[in-house]
Structure formats: C-alpha cells, structure tokens
PDB file of C-alpha atoms in Angstrom:
ATOM      1  CA  MET A   1      33.372 -98.244  -7.885  1.00 45.00           C
ATOM      2  CA  LYS A   2      34.662 -96.415 -10.918  1.00 48.00           C
ATOM      3  CA  LEU A   3      38.326 -97.010 -11.729  1.00 43.00           C
ATOM      4  CA  PRO A   4      40.425 -94.113 -13.039  1.00 45.00           C
ATOM      5  CA  SER A   5      41.170 -94.250 -16.723  1.00 41.00           C
ATOM      6  CA  LEU A   6      44.709 -94.940 -17.893  1.00 37.00           C
ATOM      7  CA  LEU A   7      44.803 -91.418 -19.300  1.00 38.00           C
ATOM      8  CA  THR A   8      44.028 -89.940 -15.880  1.00 38.00           C
ATOM      9  CA  LEU A   9      46.522 -92.235 -14.209  1.00 35.00           C
ATOM     10  CA  GLY A  10      49.162 -91.409 -16.836  1.00 38.00           C
ATOM     11  CA  ALA A  11      48.595 -87.674 -16.394  1.00 38.00           C
ATOM     12  CA  ALA A  12      49.034 -88.047 -12.636  1.00 36.00           C
ATOM     13  CA  LEU A  13      52.392 -89.760 -13.185  1.00 33.00           C
ATOM     14  CA  LEU A  14      53.540 -87.370 -15.925  1.00 34.00           C
ATOM     15  CA  PRO A  15      56.213 -85.568 -13.857  1.00 32.00           C
ATOM     16  CA  LEU A  16      57.861 -88.954 -13.254  1.00 27.00           C
ATOM     17  CA  ALA A  17      57.852 -89.791 -16.966  1.00 30.00           C
ATOM     18  CA  SER A  18      60.794 -87.508 -17.703  1.00 33.00           C
ATOM     19  CA  ALA A  19      62.914 -88.576 -14.733  1.00 34.00           C
ATOM     20  CA  ASP A  20      65.613 -89.887 -17.106  1.00 51.00           C
ATOM     21  CA  GLY A  21      65.686 -86.777 -19.273  1.00 68.00           C
ATOM     22  CA  ALA A  22      64.475 -83.219 -19.671  1.00 78.00           C
ATOM     23  CA  PRO A  23      61.121 -82.423 -21.292  1.00 82.00           C
ATOM     24  CA  GLY A  24      61.569 -82.177 -25.061  1.00 85.00           C
ATOM     25  CA  GLY A  25      59.774 -78.834 -25.433  1.00 87.00           C
ATOM     26  CA  ALA A  26      59.789 -77.111 -28.821  1.00 88.00           C
ATOM     27  CA  LEU A  27      62.773 -79.129 -30.084  1.00 89.00           C
ATOM     28  CA  GLY A  28      61.049 -82.409 -29.248  1.00 88.00           C
ATOM     29  CA  ALA A  29      57.802 -81.229 -30.821  1.00 88.00           C
ATOM     30  CA  LYS A  30      59.621 -80.354 -34.050  1.00 89.00           C
ATOM     31  CA  LEU A  31      61.731 -83.521 -34.294  1.00 90.00           C
ATOM     32  CA  CYS A  32      58.959 -85.901 -33.207  1.00 90.00           C
ATOM     33  CA  GLN A  33      56.804 -84.986 -36.202  1.00 89.00           C
ATOM     34  CA  ALA A  34      59.019 -87.458 -38.120  1.00 86.00           C
ATOM     35  CA  ALA A  35      58.564 -90.243 -35.551  1.00 86.00           C
ATOM     36  CA  THR A  36      56.927 -93.535 -36.510  1.00 85.00           C
ATOM     37  CA  ILE A  37      55.919 -96.640 -34.596  1.00 80.00           C
ATOM     38  CA  LYS A  38      59.270 -98.154 -35.647  1.00 83.00           C
ATOM     39  CA  VAL A  39      61.408 -95.034 -35.074  1.00 86.00           C
ATOM     40  CA  TRP A  40      60.454 -93.101 -31.948  1.00 89.00           C
ATOM     41  CA  GLN A  41      63.903 -92.106 -30.682  1.00 92.00           C
ATOM     42  CA  LEU A  42      65.508 -89.531 -32.944  1.00 91.00           C
ATOM     43  CA  PRO A  43      68.937 -87.865 -33.096  1.00 90.00           C
ATOM     44  CA  ILE A  44      69.351 -84.205 -32.226  1.00 90.00           C
ATOM     45  CA  PRO A  45      71.115 -82.517 -35.165  1.00 87.00           C
ATOM     46  CA  GLY A  46      74.625 -81.422 -34.199  1.00 85.00           C
ATOM     47  CA  ASP A  47      74.632 -83.281 -30.866  1.00 88.00           C
ATOM     48  CA  CYS A  48      75.711 -86.933 -30.986  1.00 89.00           C
ATOM     49  CA  THR A  49      75.472 -87.362 -27.220  1.00 90.00           C
ATOM     50  CA  ARG A  50      71.714 -86.711 -26.887  1.00 91.00           C
ATOM     51  CA  PHE A  51      68.494 -87.841 -28.529  1.00 93.00           C
ATOM     52  CA  VAL A  52      64.758 -87.166 -28.350  1.00 94.00           C
ATOM     53  CA  LYS A  53      62.429 -89.905 -27.133  1.00 93.00           C
ATOM     54  CA  CYS A  54      58.954 -89.324 -28.613  1.00 93.00           C
ATOM     55  CA  GLU A  55      55.706 -90.642 -27.150  1.00 91.00           C
ATOM     56  CA  LEU A  56      53.362 -92.079 -29.784  1.00 89.00           C
ATOM     57  CA  THR A  57      49.845 -93.477 -29.700  1.00 88.00           C
ATOM     58  CA  ASN A  58      49.122 -97.013 -30.918  1.00 86.00           C
ATOM     59  CA  ALA A  59      48.183 -95.412 -34.244  1.00 85.00           C
ATOM     60  CA  SER A  60      51.715 -93.943 -34.535  1.00 82.00           C
ATOM     61  CA  VAL A  61      50.584 -90.372 -33.853  1.00 86.00           C
ATOM     62  CA  PHE A  62      52.853 -88.101 -31.803  1.00 88.00           C
ATOM     63  CA  THR A  63      51.125 -87.264 -28.497  1.00 89.00           C
ATOM     64  CA  GLY A  64      52.996 -84.002 -27.961  1.00 90.00           C
ATOM     65  CA  LEU A  65      55.116 -85.469 -25.154  1.00 91.00           C
ATOM     66  CA  SER A  66      58.839 -86.015 -25.548  1.00 93.00           C
ATOM     67  CA  GLU A  67      62.001 -85.994 -23.507  1.00 94.00           C
ATOM     68  CA  ILE A  68      65.641 -85.343 -24.260  1.00 94.00           C
ATOM     69  CA  ILE A  69      67.938 -88.151 -23.129  1.00 94.00           C
ATOM     70  CA  SER A  70      71.716 -87.825 -22.694  1.00 93.00           C
ATOM     71  CA  CYS A  71      74.060 -90.716 -23.417  1.00 93.00           C
ATOM     72  CA  THR A  72      76.552 -91.556 -20.672  1.00 91.00           C
ATOM     73  CA  ASP A  73      80.117 -92.844 -20.543  1.00 88.00           C
ATOM     74  CA  GLY A  74      81.189 -91.062 -23.740  1.00 87.00           C
ATOM     75  CA  GLN A  75      78.634 -92.870 -25.879  1.00 91.00           C
ATOM     76  CA  PHE A  76      76.888 -91.438 -28.964  1.00 91.00           C
ATOM     77  CA  PHE A  77      73.286 -91.954 -30.041  1.00 91.00           C
ATOM     78  CA  ASN A  78      73.067 -94.598 -32.771  1.00 92.00           C
ATOM     79  CA  PRO A  79      69.946 -93.928 -34.890  1.00 89.00           C
ATOM     80  CA  ILE A  80      69.995 -97.439 -36.398  1.00 90.00           C
ATOM     81  CA  ILE A  81      69.543 -99.247 -33.078  1.00 92.00           C
ATOM     82  CA  GLN A  82      67.857 -96.220 -31.406  1.00 89.00           C
ATOM     83  CA  THR A  83      70.027 -96.194 -28.302  1.00 91.00           C
ATOM     84  CA  CYS A  84      73.403 -95.004 -27.047  1.00 94.00           C
ATOM     85  CA  ASP A  85      76.374 -96.892 -28.438  1.00 92.00           C
ATOM     86  CA  ASP A  86      80.149 -96.831 -28.697  1.00 92.00           C
ATOM     87  CA  PRO A  87      81.156 -93.853 -30.895  1.00 89.00           C
ATOM     88  CA  ALA A  88      82.914 -96.179 -33.368  1.00 87.00           C
ATOM     89  CA  ALA A  89      79.704 -98.187 -33.829  1.00 89.00           C
ATOM     90  CA  SER A  90      77.358 -95.190 -33.874  1.00 86.00           C
ATOM     91  CA  GLY A  91      77.737 -94.419 -37.564  1.00 81.00           C
ATOM     92  CA  ARG A  92      79.224 -90.982 -36.870  1.00 70.00           C
ATOM     93  CA  LEU A  93      82.159 -89.872 -39.016  1.00 64.00           C
ATOM     94  CA  LEU A  94      85.647 -89.151 -37.774  1.00 58.00           C
ATOM     95  CA  ASP A  95      86.779 -85.547 -38.071  1.00 64.00           C
ATOM     96  CA  GLY A  96      90.223 -84.619 -39.401  1.00 54.00           C
ATOM     97  CA  GLY A  97      91.741 -84.835 -35.900  1.00 52.00           C
ATOM     98  CA  GLY A  98      90.835 -88.493 -35.420  1.00 52.00           C
ATOM     99  CA  THR A  99      87.946 -87.874 -33.037  1.00 53.00           C
ATOM    100  CA  TYR A 100      84.281 -88.559 -33.608  1.00 56.00           C
ATOM    101  CA  LYS A 101      82.140 -85.646 -34.699  1.00 60.00           C
ATOM    102  CA  ASN A 102      79.622 -84.457 -32.210  1.00 55.00           C
TER     103      ASN A 102
END
C-alpha cells in the first residue's frame, strides 16, 4: 500500500492552513521574500495590528504560501519576538497625541 506523500497531504489540508488569517496574496509574496529561517513573521508596513506569516522550506526558501494574521485585544505586532504584544512593548513609537502609531 502506497502512503500519500506529505506534500499531497499538505495540499489537501491547504484551505485549513489559513483558518487563523487571510491568504497573504501579493502582499505576502512581496514581504516574504525577506523571510529567513529565523524571521518568518514580518510586519506589514503602516499597520501595527497585522503581520504576514510566511511558509518556508527547511532550506529557508519561501514556498509562495503566506497568511495575514490580525492581532487581537488592541495588541501590536512586535517584530523582535515575532508575535502580538502590548503596544508599549512592541517597539512602536508614540505619536504626538500620546497614542501608539499604527
């Protein structure tokens, strides 16, 4: 009995892979070109509340698949720890009105 390859199995589950976010599309494809094995979740310029999660191979090559993830509960994406964080800890600057820039 021949077992399905992981690639076939992964392709069959692909619609479920973006259940936590929207497909990254052209924006994800552009931003994920800078992804590395150590940095695979990248900020979206001008939007502190979302980030792009890039899928990489073991050789650190972008597979072409990405998803856009939104932070919840007023959190901002922190590129240092690659996850959503309190705005004060996210490394984002305060604007003149005392609120965090988005």
